[in-house]
Structures are given as C-alpha cells and as structure tokens.
CSV table of C-alpha atoms and ligand atoms in Angstrom, one decimal:
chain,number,residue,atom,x,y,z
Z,1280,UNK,CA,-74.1,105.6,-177.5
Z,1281,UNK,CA,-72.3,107.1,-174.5
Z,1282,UNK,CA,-73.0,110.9,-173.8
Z,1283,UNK,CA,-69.4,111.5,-174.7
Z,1284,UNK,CA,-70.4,111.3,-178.3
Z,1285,UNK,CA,-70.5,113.3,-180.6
Z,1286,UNK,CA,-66.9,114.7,-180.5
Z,1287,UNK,CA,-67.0,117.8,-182.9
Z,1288,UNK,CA,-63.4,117.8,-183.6
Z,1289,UNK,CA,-60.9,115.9,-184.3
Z,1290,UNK,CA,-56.7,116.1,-183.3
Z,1291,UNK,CA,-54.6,114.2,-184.9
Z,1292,UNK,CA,-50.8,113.6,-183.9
Z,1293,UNK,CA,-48.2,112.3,-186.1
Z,1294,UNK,CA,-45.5,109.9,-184.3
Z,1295,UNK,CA,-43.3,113.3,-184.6
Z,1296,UNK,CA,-45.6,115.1,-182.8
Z,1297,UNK,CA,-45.7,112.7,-180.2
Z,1298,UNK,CA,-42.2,112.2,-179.9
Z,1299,UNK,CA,-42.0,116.3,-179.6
Z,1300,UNK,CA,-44.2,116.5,-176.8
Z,1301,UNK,CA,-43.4,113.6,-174.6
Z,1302,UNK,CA,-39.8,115.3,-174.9
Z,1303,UNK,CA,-40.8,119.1,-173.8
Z,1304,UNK,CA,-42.6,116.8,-171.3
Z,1305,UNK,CA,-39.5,115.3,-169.8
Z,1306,UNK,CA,-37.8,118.4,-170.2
Z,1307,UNK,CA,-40.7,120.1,-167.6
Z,1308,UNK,CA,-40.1,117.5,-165.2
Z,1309,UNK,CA,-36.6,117.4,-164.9
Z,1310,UNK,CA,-34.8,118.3,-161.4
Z,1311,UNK,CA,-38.5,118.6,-159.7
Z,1312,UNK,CA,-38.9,115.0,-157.9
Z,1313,UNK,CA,-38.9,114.9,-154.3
Z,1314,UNK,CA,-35.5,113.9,-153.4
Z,1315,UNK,CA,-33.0,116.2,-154.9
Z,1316,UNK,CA,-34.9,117.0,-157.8
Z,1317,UNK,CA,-34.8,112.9,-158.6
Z,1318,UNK,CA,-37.2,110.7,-159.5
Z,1319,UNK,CA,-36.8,107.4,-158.6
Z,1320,UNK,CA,-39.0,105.1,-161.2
Z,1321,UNK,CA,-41.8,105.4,-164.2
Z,1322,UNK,CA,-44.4,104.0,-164.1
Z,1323,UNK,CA,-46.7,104.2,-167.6
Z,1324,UNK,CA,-50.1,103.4,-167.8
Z,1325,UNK,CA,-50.9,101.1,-170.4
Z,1326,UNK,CA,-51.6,100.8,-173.0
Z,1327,UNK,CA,-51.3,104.7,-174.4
Z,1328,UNK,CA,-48.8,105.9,-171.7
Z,1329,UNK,CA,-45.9,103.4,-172.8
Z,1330,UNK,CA,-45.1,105.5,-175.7
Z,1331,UNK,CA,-44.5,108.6,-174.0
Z,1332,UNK,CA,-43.2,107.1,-170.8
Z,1333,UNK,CA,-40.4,105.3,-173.0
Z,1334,UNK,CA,-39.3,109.1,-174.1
Z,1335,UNK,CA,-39.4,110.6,-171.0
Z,1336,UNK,CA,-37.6,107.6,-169.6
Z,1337,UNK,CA,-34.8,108.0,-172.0
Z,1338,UNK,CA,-34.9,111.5,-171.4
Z,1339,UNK,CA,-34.3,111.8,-167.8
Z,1340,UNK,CA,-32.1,108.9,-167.7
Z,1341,UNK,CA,-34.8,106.6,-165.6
Z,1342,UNK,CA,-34.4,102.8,-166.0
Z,1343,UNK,CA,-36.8,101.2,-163.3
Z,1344,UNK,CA,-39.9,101.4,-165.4
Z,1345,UNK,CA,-43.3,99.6,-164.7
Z,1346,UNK,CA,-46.6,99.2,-165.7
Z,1347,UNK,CA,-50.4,100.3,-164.6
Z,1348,UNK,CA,-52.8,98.1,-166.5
Z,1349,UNK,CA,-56.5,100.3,-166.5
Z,1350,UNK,CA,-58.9,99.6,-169.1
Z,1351,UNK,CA,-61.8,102.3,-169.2
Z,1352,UNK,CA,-62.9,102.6,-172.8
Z,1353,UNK,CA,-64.4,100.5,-175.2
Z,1354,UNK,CA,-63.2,102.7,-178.6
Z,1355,UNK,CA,-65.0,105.9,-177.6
Z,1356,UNK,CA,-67.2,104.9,-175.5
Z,1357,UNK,CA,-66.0,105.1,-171.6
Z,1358,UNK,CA,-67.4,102.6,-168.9
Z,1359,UNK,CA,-65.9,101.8,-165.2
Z,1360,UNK,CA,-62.2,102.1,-165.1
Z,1361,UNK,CA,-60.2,99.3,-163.9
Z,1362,UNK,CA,-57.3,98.0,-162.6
Z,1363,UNK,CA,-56.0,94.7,-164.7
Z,1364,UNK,CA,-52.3,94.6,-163.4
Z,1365,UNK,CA,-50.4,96.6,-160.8
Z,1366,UNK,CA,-47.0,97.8,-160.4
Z,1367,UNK,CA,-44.5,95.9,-158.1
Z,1368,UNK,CA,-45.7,97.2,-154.6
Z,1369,UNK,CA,-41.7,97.2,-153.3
Z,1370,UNK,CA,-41.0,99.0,-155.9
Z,1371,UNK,CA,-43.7,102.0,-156.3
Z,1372,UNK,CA,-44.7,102.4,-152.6
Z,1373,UNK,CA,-46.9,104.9,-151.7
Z,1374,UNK,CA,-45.4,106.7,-155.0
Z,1375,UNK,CA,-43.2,109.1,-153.2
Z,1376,UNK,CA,-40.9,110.0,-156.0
Z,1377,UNK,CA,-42.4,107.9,-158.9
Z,1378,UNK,CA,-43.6,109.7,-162.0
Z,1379,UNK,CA,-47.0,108.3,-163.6
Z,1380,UNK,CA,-47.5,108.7,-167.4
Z,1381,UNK,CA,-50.2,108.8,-169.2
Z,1382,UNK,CA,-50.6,110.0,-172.7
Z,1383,UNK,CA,-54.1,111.8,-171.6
Z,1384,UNK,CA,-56.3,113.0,-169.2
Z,1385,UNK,CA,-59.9,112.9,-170.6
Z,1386,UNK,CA,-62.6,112.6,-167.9
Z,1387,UNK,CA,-60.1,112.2,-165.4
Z,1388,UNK,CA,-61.6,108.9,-163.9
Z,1389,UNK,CA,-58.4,106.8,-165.3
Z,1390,UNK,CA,-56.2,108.6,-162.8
Z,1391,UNK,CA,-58.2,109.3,-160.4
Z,1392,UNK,CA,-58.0,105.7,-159.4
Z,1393,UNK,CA,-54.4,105.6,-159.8
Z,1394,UNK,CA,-54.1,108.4,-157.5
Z,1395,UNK,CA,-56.4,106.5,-154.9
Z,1396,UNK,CA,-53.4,103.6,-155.1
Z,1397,UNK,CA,-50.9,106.2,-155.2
Z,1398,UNK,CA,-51.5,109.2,-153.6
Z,1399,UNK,CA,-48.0,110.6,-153.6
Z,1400,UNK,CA,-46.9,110.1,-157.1
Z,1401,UNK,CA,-46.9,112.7,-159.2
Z,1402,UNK,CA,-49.3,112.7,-162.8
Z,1403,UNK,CA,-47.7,113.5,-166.0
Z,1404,UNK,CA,-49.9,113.4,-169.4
Z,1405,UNK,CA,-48.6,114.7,-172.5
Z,1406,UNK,CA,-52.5,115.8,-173.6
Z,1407,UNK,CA,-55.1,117.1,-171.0
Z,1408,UNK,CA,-58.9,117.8,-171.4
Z,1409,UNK,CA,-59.9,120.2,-169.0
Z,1410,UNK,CA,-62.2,117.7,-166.9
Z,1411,UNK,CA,-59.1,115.6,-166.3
Z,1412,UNK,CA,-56.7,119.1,-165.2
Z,1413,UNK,CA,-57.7,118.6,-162.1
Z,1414,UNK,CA,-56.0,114.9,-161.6
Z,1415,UNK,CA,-52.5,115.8,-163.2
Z,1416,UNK,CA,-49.5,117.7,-162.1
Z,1417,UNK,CA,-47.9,117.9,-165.2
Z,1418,UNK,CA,-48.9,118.0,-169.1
Z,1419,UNK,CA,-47.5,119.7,-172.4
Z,1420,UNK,CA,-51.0,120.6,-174.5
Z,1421,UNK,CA,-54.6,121.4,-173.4
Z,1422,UNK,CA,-57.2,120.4,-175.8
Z,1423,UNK,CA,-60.9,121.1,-175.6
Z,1424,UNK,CA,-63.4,118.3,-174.1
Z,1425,UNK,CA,-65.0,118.1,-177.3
Z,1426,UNK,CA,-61.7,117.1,-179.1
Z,1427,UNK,CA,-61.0,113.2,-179.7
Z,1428,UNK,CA,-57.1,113.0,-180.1
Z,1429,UNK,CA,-56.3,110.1,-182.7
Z,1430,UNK,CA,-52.7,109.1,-181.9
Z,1431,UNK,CA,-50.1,107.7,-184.6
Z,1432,UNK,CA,-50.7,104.0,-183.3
Z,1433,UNK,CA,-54.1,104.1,-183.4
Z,1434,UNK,CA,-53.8,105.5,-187.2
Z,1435,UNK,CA,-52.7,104.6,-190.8
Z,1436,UNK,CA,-51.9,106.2,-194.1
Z,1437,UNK,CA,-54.4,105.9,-196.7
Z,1438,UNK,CA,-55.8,107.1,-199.9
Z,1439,UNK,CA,-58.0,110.0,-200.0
Z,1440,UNK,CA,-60.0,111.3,-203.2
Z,1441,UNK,CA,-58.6,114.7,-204.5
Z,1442,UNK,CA,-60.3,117.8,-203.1
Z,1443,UNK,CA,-61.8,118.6,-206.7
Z,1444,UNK,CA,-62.6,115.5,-208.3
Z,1445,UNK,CA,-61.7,114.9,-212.3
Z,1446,UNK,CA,-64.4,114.0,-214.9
L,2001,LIG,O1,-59.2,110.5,-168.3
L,2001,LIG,P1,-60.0,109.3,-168.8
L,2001,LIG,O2,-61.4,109.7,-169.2
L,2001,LIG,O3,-60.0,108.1,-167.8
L,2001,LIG,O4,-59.3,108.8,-170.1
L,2001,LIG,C1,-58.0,108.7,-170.4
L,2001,LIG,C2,-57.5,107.3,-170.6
L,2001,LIG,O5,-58.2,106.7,-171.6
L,2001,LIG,C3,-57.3,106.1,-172.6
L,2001,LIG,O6,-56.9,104.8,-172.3
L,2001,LIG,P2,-57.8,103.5,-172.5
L,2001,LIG,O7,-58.5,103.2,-171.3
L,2001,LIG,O8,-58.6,103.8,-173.8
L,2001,LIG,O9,-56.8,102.4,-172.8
L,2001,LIG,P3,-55.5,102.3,-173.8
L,2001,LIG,O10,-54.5,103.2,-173.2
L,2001,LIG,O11,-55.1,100.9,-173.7
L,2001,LIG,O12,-55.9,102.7,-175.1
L,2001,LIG,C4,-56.1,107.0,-172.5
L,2001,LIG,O13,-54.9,106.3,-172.9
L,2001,LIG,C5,-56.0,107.3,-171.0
L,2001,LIG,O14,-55.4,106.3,-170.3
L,2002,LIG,MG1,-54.8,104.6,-171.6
C-alpha cells in the first residue's frame, strides 16, 4: 500500500464540471503567452490532460496540439514517473510560448519532469493539490492533499440502495 493511501475524501466531477473548469481555465490564460499575449501550441499530457486541453484548445483558438505520454500511477498508488512518448522537438522547443495541460497536480513529480524537458513552458492544471502548487503557473480549483478527485471518465452511473431501506 503506498503511503498516499488512505485518502479521506473523496471529489467527484461530473463531465459538466469538467467542461466548466477547463473553460474558466482557458479564459485565465488568455492574452498572457509570451509573444503578444499568444500562445503558440498545446501540448496535453496524457492520458487525463487531453480532455481539458481539447477545451482550452477550442477556447483560445489553438490548433497545433501535441502529446506528453508520462505514466506515474498504478490506480492510486504512485511509483517513478515516466516519459513514454514526447512531443515533436521542432515543434515544442524549449517551450517558449507552449501551454502544458494537465488535468492535476498531485505530488507534483508528473510535472516536475516535464518542466526538466521544458523549462520555459508554462503549467496549466485545472485541479491542484497543494504539494504540486509549486510546479504550475496556472490552475482553476485547489483541493486538499487528502482529496482523491474521481473524474467523469474514470466513473459510471449506477444503482445505489435508498438511504432508508424498505422492509
Ligand atoms: O502530480 P503527480 O503526483 O505526478 O500526479 C498527477 C498526474 O497523475 C495522473 O496521471 P496518471 O499518471 O495517473 O496517468 P493518466 O493521466 O493516464 O491517468 C494525473 O492525470 C496527472 O497527470
Ligand atoms: Mg495524467
């Protein structure tokens, strides 16, 4: 069991919720990249940062959009993050003027190495724990480190017995 565990509460985000956020995200962003106010490219970390990156994409109007492939976590346990597949080195540069996405910062280790590939990009998540503050620029809602956020894809509907049960 990783020392991560137990989280004591749960957050759960409808696809609504998402969508809400990612927007107010794009919406924070706008006119603040490097080159009058532009940014040039997206590039979401996958697998949780395509969702929000495809909002803020449509957004602000952005159609180069690539990929970060990091794998840290196992379901909730966390171990060394990595780097699987990496953006088009033409394209991202030393990240002058590129936004990353993520949909969280947790620990912070996922961007930290991004960072290390990219040092002038600038971090956008749409949820932040406050370990991870320190390794993004930008992000819509803080949650506390004990929170696991379950997000809409991750989810499903499903029955649940009545509060007070019948006889
Ligand atoms: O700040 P950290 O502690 O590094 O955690 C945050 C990262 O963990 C999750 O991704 P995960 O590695 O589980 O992959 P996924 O996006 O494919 O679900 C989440 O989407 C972030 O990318
Ligand atoms: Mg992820």
């Amino acid at each position: 069991m990783s020392e991560r565990l137990p989280h004591e509460k749960g957050f759960h985000v409808s696809w609504d919720q998402v969508h809400r956020d990612s927007r107010a995200l794009a919406w924070r962003l706008d006119g603040r990249g490097p080159d009058n106010g532009e940014w040039k490219a997206i590039v979401a970390i996958t697998r949780g940062g395509m969702a929000p990156a495809m909002i803020v994409a449509r957004e602000l109007d952005i159609r180069v959009i690539d990929t970060i492939s990091v794998k840290s976590y196992s379901h909730q346990d966390q171990s060394e993050a990595k780097v699987l597949k990496a953006p088009d080195p033409e394209m991202i540069g030393d990240g002058r003027g590129v936004l990353v996405i993520d949909d969280l910062v947790d620990s912070g280790k996922t961007l930290e190495l991004v960072r290390e590939l990219y040092p002038n990009a600038h971090f956008a998540t749409v949820y932040a724990k406050p370990k991870g503050e320190p390794q993004v620029d930008t992000f819509i809602t803080g949650v506390s480190q004990d929170t696991w956020i379950f997000f809409p894809w991750d989810m499903a509907l499903q029955y649940v017995e009545p509060y007070r049960g019948s006889d």
